[in-house]
């Protein structure tokens, strides 16, 4: 039998995305019977000690990796980052209050649209006029004093930009959609009021959503909210108010152990920096390829670029796929190419793409 690893392609998908191979292998080995338990992880009660240990272990490992302070709660939820677009204002944007949002991309725009259904939103900075090809400079953001919170999207998955430094919002809690760069490097959690992320890029499978929330903010969640959409209820029940996505939490736990084995967030940051640098160097080498994000805003996770024509882009995608480089087509809303190279994306895959790009340019350039 051919080992499964021999049939794996390099998967550049923006999400759900490639998972660490050792994580998949361990999950495969233990899928039918967890050692010492004799049941699949998908068959055990979420009220069992086995599962609670798994949940608390995963959270403890994440706390250790990211240095999450004691006054923050780590929640494992469902509904994706998209449900957070609604939950954040439902919990924290009271009538009469204003929430600041920075508009840096398609997902930020979606977060804004959902928040507007709940309360008063002020767009405090936007790079829409530049097709979201950059992050606004500090001077372009006008924060509202006394705002309920300020919201940013730390990495813009579709446009391939990221915040290089976190804005200082003073006493106003900063809320971040970190779906596409969560745990890709060191993070100072104390700078944020709440961080949320769909798991399906850097943490595990889809169906699981991570929320890290500062404890004092939970007092803002009204008892009138639906239980499932109330952060306080979720925190009081340690994410076990109802049946949580148990399999996803298991995989997230394995992913935390894998990150530890690489030297934690400093270790993965160095790897991510190296992978992205190789790719951007190739994009900048001759001018045949053109990076779409402004250089100082370039994302280490989603590398977006164009070729001289749409026909060449189509051909590039087709030939790349034929060469085992899958998922390079950019988001349908912006076109072009996008190489998503999250934590688990192997450096050998970046090397293979660079090699392919050189060869493609040689033949068609
Ligand atoms: N925010 C960002 C930055 C994203 O990249 C995505 C998904 N690609 C979302 C939100 C939406 O996430 P979900 O599909 O988990 O709702």
CSV table of C-alpha atoms and ligand atoms in Angstrom, one decimal:
chain,number,residue,atom,x,y,z
A,1,UNK,CA,0.0,0.0,0.0
A,2,UNK,CA,1.3,3.5,-0.8
A,3,UNK,CA,1.7,5.5,2.3
A,4,UNK,CA,-0.8,8.3,2.5
A,5,UNK,CA,2.0,10.9,2.8
A,6,UNK,CA,3.2,9.9,-0.6
A,7,UNK,CA,-0.1,11.0,-2.2
A,8,UNK,CA,-0.3,14.4,-0.4
A,9,UNK,CA,-0.1,17.5,-2.6
A,10,UNK,CA,1.2,20.9,-1.4
A,11,UNK,CA,-2.1,22.5,-0.3
A,12,UNK,CA,-2.1,26.3,-0.5
A,13,UNK,CA,-5.8,26.6,0.4
A,14,UNK,CA,-6.9,29.6,2.4
A,15,UNK,CA,-9.0,27.5,4.7
A,16,UNK,CA,-9.9,24.9,5.6
A,17,UNK,CA,-6.1,24.5,5.2
A,18,UNK,CA,-3.3,22.1,5.6
A,19,UNK,CA,-2.9,20.6,9.0
A,20,UNK,CA,0.4,19.5,10.6
A,21,UNK,CA,1.2,16.0,9.3
A,22,UNK,CA,2.2,14.6,12.7
A,23,UNK,CA,-1.2,15.8,14.0
A,24,UNK,CA,-3.0,14.0,11.2
A,25,UNK,CA,-1.0,10.9,11.7
A,26,UNK,CA,-1.6,10.8,15.5
A,27,UNK,CA,-5.3,11.4,14.9
A,28,UNK,CA,-5.4,8.6,12.4
A,29,UNK,CA,-3.5,6.2,14.6
A,30,UNK,CA,-5.9,6.8,17.5
A,31,UNK,CA,-9.1,7.4,15.6
A,32,UNK,CA,-10.7,4.1,16.4
A,33,UNK,CA,-9.6,3.8,20.0
A,34,UNK,CA,-7.9,6.4,22.1
A,35,UNK,CA,-5.1,4.8,24.1
A,36,UNK,CA,-6.3,3.8,27.5
A,37,UNK,CA,-9.9,4.7,26.6
A,38,UNK,CA,-10.9,2.2,24.0
A,39,UNK,CA,-13.3,4.5,22.2
A,40,UNK,CA,-12.9,7.0,19.4
A,41,UNK,CA,-12.5,10.6,20.4
A,42,UNK,CA,-15.8,11.1,18.5
A,43,UNK,CA,-17.6,8.6,20.7
A,44,UNK,CA,-16.8,9.9,24.1
A,45,UNK,CA,-19.1,12.1,26.2
A,46,UNK,CA,-18.2,15.7,26.5
A,47,UNK,CA,-19.0,15.3,30.2
A,48,UNK,CA,-16.4,12.5,30.6
A,49,UNK,CA,-13.2,13.1,32.5
A,50,UNK,CA,-11.3,12.1,29.4
A,51,UNK,CA,-12.8,14.9,27.4
A,52,UNK,CA,-12.6,17.5,30.1
A,53,UNK,CA,-8.9,16.7,30.5
A,54,UNK,CA,-8.5,17.0,26.8
A,55,UNK,CA,-10.3,20.4,26.7
A,56,UNK,CA,-8.4,21.8,29.7
A,57,UNK,CA,-5.1,20.4,28.5
A,58,UNK,CA,-5.6,22.1,25.1
A,59,UNK,CA,-6.4,25.4,26.8
A,60,UNK,CA,-3.5,25.1,29.2
A,61,UNK,CA,-1.1,24.5,26.3
A,62,UNK,CA,-2.4,27.4,24.4
A,63,UNK,CA,-2.1,29.6,27.5
A,64,UNK,CA,1.5,28.5,27.9
A,65,UNK,CA,2.3,29.1,24.2
A,66,UNK,CA,0.7,32.5,23.9
A,67,UNK,CA,1.3,33.7,27.4
A,68,UNK,CA,-2.4,34.3,27.9
A,69,UNK,CA,-2.8,36.2,31.2
A,70,UNK,CA,-4.9,34.7,34.1
A,71,UNK,CA,-7.6,37.4,33.7
A,72,UNK,CA,-8.5,36.0,30.2
A,73,UNK,CA,-10.8,33.2,29.4
A,74,UNK,CA,-10.3,30.8,26.5
A,75,UNK,CA,-13.5,29.6,24.9
A,76,UNK,CA,-14.1,26.9,22.3
A,77,UNK,CA,-17.2,27.8,20.3
A,78,UNK,CA,-19.0,27.1,17.0
A,79,UNK,CA,-20.4,29.3,14.2
A,80,UNK,CA,-17.1,30.3,12.7
A,81,UNK,CA,-15.6,33.8,12.8
A,82,UNK,CA,-18.8,34.9,11.0
A,83,UNK,CA,-20.9,34.3,14.1
A,84,UNK,CA,-18.4,36.4,16.1
A,85,UNK,CA,-19.2,39.3,13.7
A,86,UNK,CA,-22.6,39.3,15.4
A,87,UNK,CA,-21.8,38.1,18.9
A,88,UNK,CA,-19.2,40.8,19.5
A,89,UNK,CA,-21.7,43.7,19.1
A,90,UNK,CA,-24.6,41.7,20.7
A,91,UNK,CA,-22.5,41.3,23.8
A,92,UNK,CA,-20.6,44.6,23.9
A,93,UNK,CA,-22.3,47.3,21.9
A,94,UNK,CA,-25.1,48.7,24.1
A,95,UNK,CA,-27.7,51.1,22.9
A,96,UNK,CA,-26.3,54.6,22.7
A,97,UNK,CA,-22.7,53.4,22.5
A,98,UNK,CA,-20.4,53.5,19.5
A,99,UNK,CA,-18.1,50.8,18.2
A,100,UNK,CA,-15.1,51.7,16.1
A,101,UNK,CA,-14.2,49.5,13.1
A,102,UNK,CA,-11.2,49.7,10.9
A,103,UNK,CA,-12.0,48.6,7.4
A,104,UNK,CA,-9.0,46.8,5.9
A,105,UNK,CA,-10.6,44.1,3.7
A,106,UNK,CA,-13.5,42.0,2.7
A,107,UNK,CA,-13.8,40.3,6.1
A,108,UNK,CA,-13.5,43.5,8.0
A,109,UNK,CA,-16.3,44.9,5.8
A,110,UNK,CA,-18.5,41.9,6.6
A,111,UNK,CA,-17.8,42.4,10.3
A,112,UNK,CA,-18.9,46.0,9.9
A,113,UNK,CA,-22.1,45.1,8.1
A,114,UNK,CA,-23.1,42.7,10.9
A,115,UNK,CA,-22.3,45.1,13.7
A,116,UNK,CA,-24.4,47.8,12.0
A,117,UNK,CA,-27.4,45.5,12.4
A,118,UNK,CA,-26.9,45.6,16.1
A,119,UNK,CA,-25.8,49.1,17.0
A,120,UNK,CA,-24.0,52.3,16.1
A,121,UNK,CA,-20.8,51.7,14.2
A,122,UNK,CA,-18.1,54.2,13.1
A,123,UNK,CA,-15.7,53.2,10.4
A,124,UNK,CA,-12.5,54.9,11.9
A,125,UNK,CA,-10.2,54.1,9.0
A,126,UNK,CA,-10.5,52.4,5.6
A,127,UNK,CA,-8.2,51.4,2.8
A,128,UNK,CA,-11.0,50.5,0.5
A,129,UNK,CA,-10.1,53.3,-1.9
A,130,UNK,CA,-6.7,51.5,-2.4
A,131,UNK,CA,-8.4,48.2,-3.0
A,132,UNK,CA,-7.4,47.2,0.5
A,133,UNK,CA,-3.8,46.8,-0.6
A,134,UNK,CA,-2.4,48.2,2.7
A,135,UNK,CA,-3.1,48.7,6.4
A,136,UNK,CA,-3.8,52.3,7.4
A,137,UNK,CA,-1.1,54.3,9.0
A,138,UNK,CA,-1.7,55.3,12.7
A,139,UNK,CA,-2.5,58.8,11.6
A,140,UNK,CA,-5.3,57.6,9.4
A,141,UNK,CA,-7.3,56.1,12.2
A,142,UNK,CA,-9.5,58.4,14.3
A,143,UNK,CA,-10.6,56.6,17.4
A,144,UNK,CA,-13.8,57.6,19.2
A,145,UNK,CA,-13.0,58.5,22.8
A,146,UNK,CA,-15.1,56.3,25.1
A,147,UNK,CA,-16.1,53.8,22.3
A,148,UNK,CA,-17.5,50.5,23.5
A,149,UNK,CA,-14.7,48.8,21.6
A,150,UNK,CA,-12.5,49.1,18.5
A,151,UNK,CA,-12.3,46.3,16.0
A,152,UNK,CA,-9.5,45.3,13.6
A,153,UNK,CA,-8.8,42.3,11.4
A,154,UNK,CA,-5.2,41.4,12.2
A,155,UNK,CA,-4.6,39.5,8.8
A,156,UNK,CA,-6.7,40.1,5.7
A,157,UNK,CA,-6.9,36.7,4.2
A,158,UNK,CA,-8.3,37.7,0.8
A,159,UNK,CA,-6.1,40.8,0.2
A,160,UNK,CA,-2.9,39.5,1.7
A,161,UNK,CA,-2.2,42.2,4.2
A,162,UNK,CA,-1.5,42.2,7.9
A,163,UNK,CA,-1.1,44.7,10.8
A,164,UNK,CA,2.6,44.9,11.6
A,165,UNK,CA,1.9,46.5,15.0
A,166,UNK,CA,-1.2,46.6,17.1
A,167,UNK,CA,-2.8,50.0,17.4
A,168,UNK,CA,-2.9,51.5,20.8
A,169,UNK,CA,-6.6,52.1,21.8
A,170,UNK,CA,-5.9,53.2,25.3
A,171,UNK,CA,-8.9,52.3,27.6
A,172,UNK,CA,-11.0,51.2,24.7
A,173,UNK,CA,-11.0,47.4,24.5
A,174,UNK,CA,-9.4,46.3,21.2
A,175,UNK,CA,-11.2,43.4,19.5
A,176,UNK,CA,-9.5,41.4,16.8
A,177,UNK,CA,-10.5,39.0,14.2
A,178,UNK,CA,-7.3,36.9,14.1
A,179,UNK,CA,-8.7,34.0,12.0
A,180,UNK,CA,-5.9,33.9,9.5
A,181,UNK,CA,-2.9,34.6,11.7
A,182,UNK,CA,-3.7,33.3,15.1
A,183,UNK,CA,-0.7,31.8,16.8
A,184,UNK,CA,1.5,32.4,13.8
A,185,UNK,CA,4.0,34.2,16.0
A,186,UNK,CA,4.2,35.8,19.5
A,187,UNK,CA,1.2,37.8,20.6
A,188,UNK,CA,0.7,40.2,23.5
A,189,UNK,CA,-2.8,39.1,24.5
A,190,UNK,CA,-2.9,41.9,27.2
A,191,UNK,CA,-3.3,44.4,24.4
A,192,UNK,CA,-6.7,43.0,23.5
A,193,UNK,CA,-10.1,42.9,25.0
A,194,UNK,CA,-11.1,39.9,22.9
A,195,UNK,CA,-9.5,37.9,20.1
A,196,UNK,CA,-11.5,35.5,17.9
A,197,UNK,CA,-10.5,33.1,15.2
A,198,UNK,CA,-12.1,30.3,13.1
A,199,UNK,CA,-9.9,27.3,13.7
A,200,UNK,CA,-9.7,26.1,10.1
A,201,UNK,CA,-6.4,27.9,9.2
A,202,UNK,CA,-3.9,27.7,12.0
A,203,UNK,CA,-5.6,25.7,14.8
A,204,UNK,CA,-7.5,22.7,13.5
A,205,UNK,CA,-10.6,21.7,11.5
A,206,UNK,CA,-13.5,23.9,10.6
A,207,UNK,CA,-16.5,23.8,13.0
A,208,UNK,CA,-14.4,25.2,16.0
A,209,UNK,CA,-14.0,28.8,16.8
A,210,UNK,CA,-11.6,30.2,19.3
A,211,UNK,CA,-12.4,33.1,21.6
A,212,UNK,CA,-10.0,34.7,24.1
A,213,UNK,CA,-11.8,37.2,26.2
A,214,UNK,CA,-10.7,39.5,29.1
A,215,UNK,CA,-12.8,38.5,32.1
A,216,UNK,CA,-14.0,42.0,33.1
A,217,UNK,CA,-15.8,42.4,29.7
A,218,UNK,CA,-18.0,39.4,30.5
A,219,UNK,CA,-20.0,41.6,32.8
A,220,UNK,CA,-21.3,43.5,29.7
A,221,UNK,CA,-23.1,40.4,28.3
A,222,UNK,CA,-26.8,40.9,28.9
A,223,UNK,CA,-28.9,38.0,30.4
A,224,UNK,CA,-31.4,38.7,27.6
A,225,UNK,CA,-29.1,37.3,25.0
A,226,UNK,CA,-29.6,33.8,23.6
A,227,UNK,CA,-27.6,31.5,25.9
A,228,UNK,CA,-25.5,30.2,23.0
A,229,UNK,CA,-24.6,33.7,22.0
A,230,UNK,CA,-23.6,34.9,25.4
A,231,UNK,CA,-19.9,35.0,26.2
A,232,UNK,CA,-20.6,35.0,30.0
A,233,UNK,CA,-22.6,31.8,29.7
A,234,UNK,CA,-19.9,30.2,27.6
A,235,UNK,CA,-17.2,31.2,30.1
A,236,UNK,CA,-19.2,30.2,33.2
A,237,UNK,CA,-19.6,26.7,31.7
A,238,UNK,CA,-16.0,26.4,30.4
A,239,UNK,CA,-17.4,26.0,26.9
A,240,UNK,CA,-19.6,23.1,28.0
A,241,UNK,CA,-22.9,24.8,28.1
A,242,UNK,CA,-23.9,22.5,25.3
A,243,UNK,CA,-22.0,19.8,23.3
A,244,UNK,CA,-18.9,21.5,22.0
A,245,UNK,CA,-17.1,20.5,18.8
A,246,UNK,CA,-15.2,17.7,20.6
A,247,UNK,CA,-13.2,16.4,17.6
A,248,UNK,CA,-12.0,19.9,16.7
A,249,UNK,CA,-10.9,20.5,20.2
A,250,UNK,CA,-8.9,17.3,20.2
A,251,UNK,CA,-7.2,18.3,17.0
A,252,UNK,CA,-6.5,21.8,18.4
A,253,UNK,CA,-4.9,20.1,21.4
A,254,UNK,CA,-2.6,18.1,19.2
A,255,UNK,CA,-1.8,21.2,17.2
A,256,UNK,CA,-0.7,23.0,20.4
A,257,UNK,CA,1.7,20.1,21.2
A,258,UNK,CA,3.1,20.3,17.7
A,259,UNK,CA,3.7,24.0,18.0
A,260,UNK,CA,5.5,23.4,21.3
A,261,UNK,CA,7.7,20.9,19.6
A,262,UNK,CA,8.8,23.6,17.1
A,263,UNK,CA,9.9,25.9,19.8
A,264,UNK,CA,6.6,27.6,20.5
A,265,UNK,CA,5.5,30.9,18.9
A,266,UNK,CA,9.0,32.2,18.5
A,267,UNK,CA,9.9,29.0,16.7
A,268,UNK,CA,7.0,29.1,14.3
A,269,UNK,CA,7.4,32.9,13.7
A,270,UNK,CA,11.0,32.2,12.4
A,271,UNK,CA,9.7,29.5,10.1
A,272,UNK,CA,6.8,31.7,8.9
A,273,UNK,CA,9.2,34.6,8.2
A,274,UNK,CA,11.5,32.4,6.2
A,275,UNK,CA,8.8,30.9,4.1
A,276,UNK,CA,7.2,34.2,3.3
A,277,UNK,CA,10.5,35.9,2.5
A,278,UNK,CA,11.4,33.2,0.0
A,279,UNK,CA,8.1,33.7,-1.8
A,280,UNK,CA,8.2,37.5,-1.8
A,281,UNK,CA,11.8,37.5,-3.0
A,282,UNK,CA,10.7,35.4,-6.0
A,283,UNK,CA,7.7,37.7,-6.7
A,284,UNK,CA,10.0,40.8,-6.6
A,285,UNK,CA,12.9,39.2,-8.6
A,286,UNK,CA,12.1,40.3,-12.1
A,287,UNK,CA,8.7,42.1,-12.4
A,288,UNK,CA,7.0,39.2,-14.2
A,289,UNK,CA,5.1,38.5,-11.0
A,290,UNK,CA,3.6,41.5,-9.1
A,291,UNK,CA,2.7,41.5,-5.4
A,292,UNK,CA,-0.7,43.1,-4.9
A,293,UNK,CA,-0.1,44.2,-1.3
A,294,UNK,CA,2.1,47.2,-0.5
A,295,UNK,CA,5.4,46.0,0.8
A,296,UNK,CA,5.1,47.3,4.3
A,297,UNK,CA,1.7,45.6,4.7
A,298,UNK,CA,2.5,42.2,3.2
A,299,UNK,CA,1.0,39.2,5.0
A,300,UNK,CA,3.2,36.3,6.1
A,301,UNK,CA,0.2,34.0,5.8
A,302,UNK,CA,-1.5,34.8,2.5
A,303,UNK,CA,0.8,35.9,-0.3
A,304,UNK,CA,-1.2,37.5,-3.1
A,305,UNK,CA,0.3,38.2,-6.5
A,306,UNK,CA,-0.6,38.7,-10.2
A,307,UNK,CA,0.8,37.6,-13.5
A,308,UNK,CA,0.9,39.9,-16.6
A,309,UNK,CA,-2.5,38.7,-17.8
A,310,UNK,CA,-5.6,36.7,-16.7
A,311,UNK,CA,-4.9,34.1,-19.3
A,312,UNK,CA,-1.4,33.5,-17.9
A,313,UNK,CA,-3.0,33.4,-14.4
A,314,UNK,CA,-5.4,30.6,-15.5
A,315,UNK,CA,-2.5,28.7,-17.1
A,316,UNK,CA,-0.4,29.2,-14.0
A,317,UNK,CA,-3.1,27.7,-11.8
A,318,UNK,CA,-3.7,24.8,-14.1
A,319,UNK,CA,-0.1,23.9,-14.5
A,320,UNK,CA,0.7,24.4,-10.8
A,321,UNK,CA,-2.2,22.1,-9.9
A,322,UNK,CA,-0.8,19.5,-12.4
A,323,UNK,CA,2.5,19.8,-10.5
A,324,UNK,CA,1.0,19.0,-7.1
A,325,UNK,CA,0.7,22.7,-6.1
A,326,UNK,CA,-3.0,23.0,-5.2
A,327,UNK,CA,-5.3,25.9,-4.3
A,328,UNK,CA,-3.3,28.8,-5.7
A,329,UNK,CA,-6.2,30.6,-7.3
A,330,UNK,CA,-7.0,33.9,-5.6
A,331,UNK,CA,-10.3,34.6,-4.0
A,332,UNK,CA,-13.1,35.0,-6.5
A,333,UNK,CA,-13.7,38.6,-5.5
A,334,UNK,CA,-10.1,39.8,-6.3
A,335,UNK,CA,-8.7,37.3,-8.8
A,336,UNK,CA,-5.0,36.7,-9.3
A,337,UNK,CA,-3.1,34.2,-7.3
A,338,UNK,CA,-2.9,33.5,-3.5
A,339,UNK,CA,-0.5,31.2,-1.8
A,340,UNK,CA,-1.8,30.6,1.8
A,341,UNK,CA,1.2,29.4,3.8
A,342,UNK,CA,-0.1,29.0,7.3
A,343,UNK,CA,1.8,27.4,10.2
A,344,UNK,CA,1.4,23.9,9.0
A,345,UNK,CA,2.3,24.6,5.4
A,346,UNK,CA,5.7,22.9,4.8
A,347,UNK,CA,8.7,24.9,3.7
A,348,UNK,CA,9.4,22.3,1.1
A,349,UNK,CA,6.1,23.4,-0.5
A,350,UNK,CA,7.3,27.0,-0.7
A,351,UNK,CA,10.5,25.8,-2.3
A,352,UNK,CA,8.5,23.8,-4.8
A,353,UNK,CA,6.4,26.8,-5.7
A,354,UNK,CA,9.4,29.1,-6.1
A,355,UNK,CA,10.9,26.5,-8.4
A,356,UNK,CA,7.7,26.3,-10.4
A,357,UNK,CA,7.4,30.1,-10.6
A,358,UNK,CA,10.9,30.3,-12.1
A,359,UNK,CA,10.2,27.6,-14.6
A,360,UNK,CA,6.9,29.1,-15.6
A,361,UNK,CA,8.5,32.5,-16.1
A,362,UNK,CA,11.3,31.0,-18.1
A,363,UNK,CA,8.7,29.3,-20.5
A,364,UNK,CA,6.1,32.1,-20.7
A,365,UNK,CA,7.8,35.2,-19.6
B,1,LIG,N1,-12.4,36.5,9.1
B,1,LIG,C1,-11.3,36.2,8.3
B,1,LIG,C2,-10.1,37.1,8.5
B,1,LIG,C3,-11.4,35.1,7.5
B,1,LIG,O1,-10.3,34.8,6.8
B,1,LIG,C4,-12.5,34.3,7.4
B,1,LIG,C5,-12.6,33.0,6.6
B,1,LIG,N2,-11.8,32.9,5.6
B,1,LIG,C6,-13.6,34.7,8.2
B,1,LIG,C7,-13.5,35.8,9.0
B,1,LIG,C8,-14.9,33.9,8.1
B,1,LIG,O2,-14.7,32.8,8.9
B,1,LIG,P1,-15.7,31.6,9.0
B,1,LIG,O3,-15.9,30.9,7.7
B,1,LIG,O4,-15.1,30.8,10.1
B,1,LIG,O5,-17.0,32.2,9.5
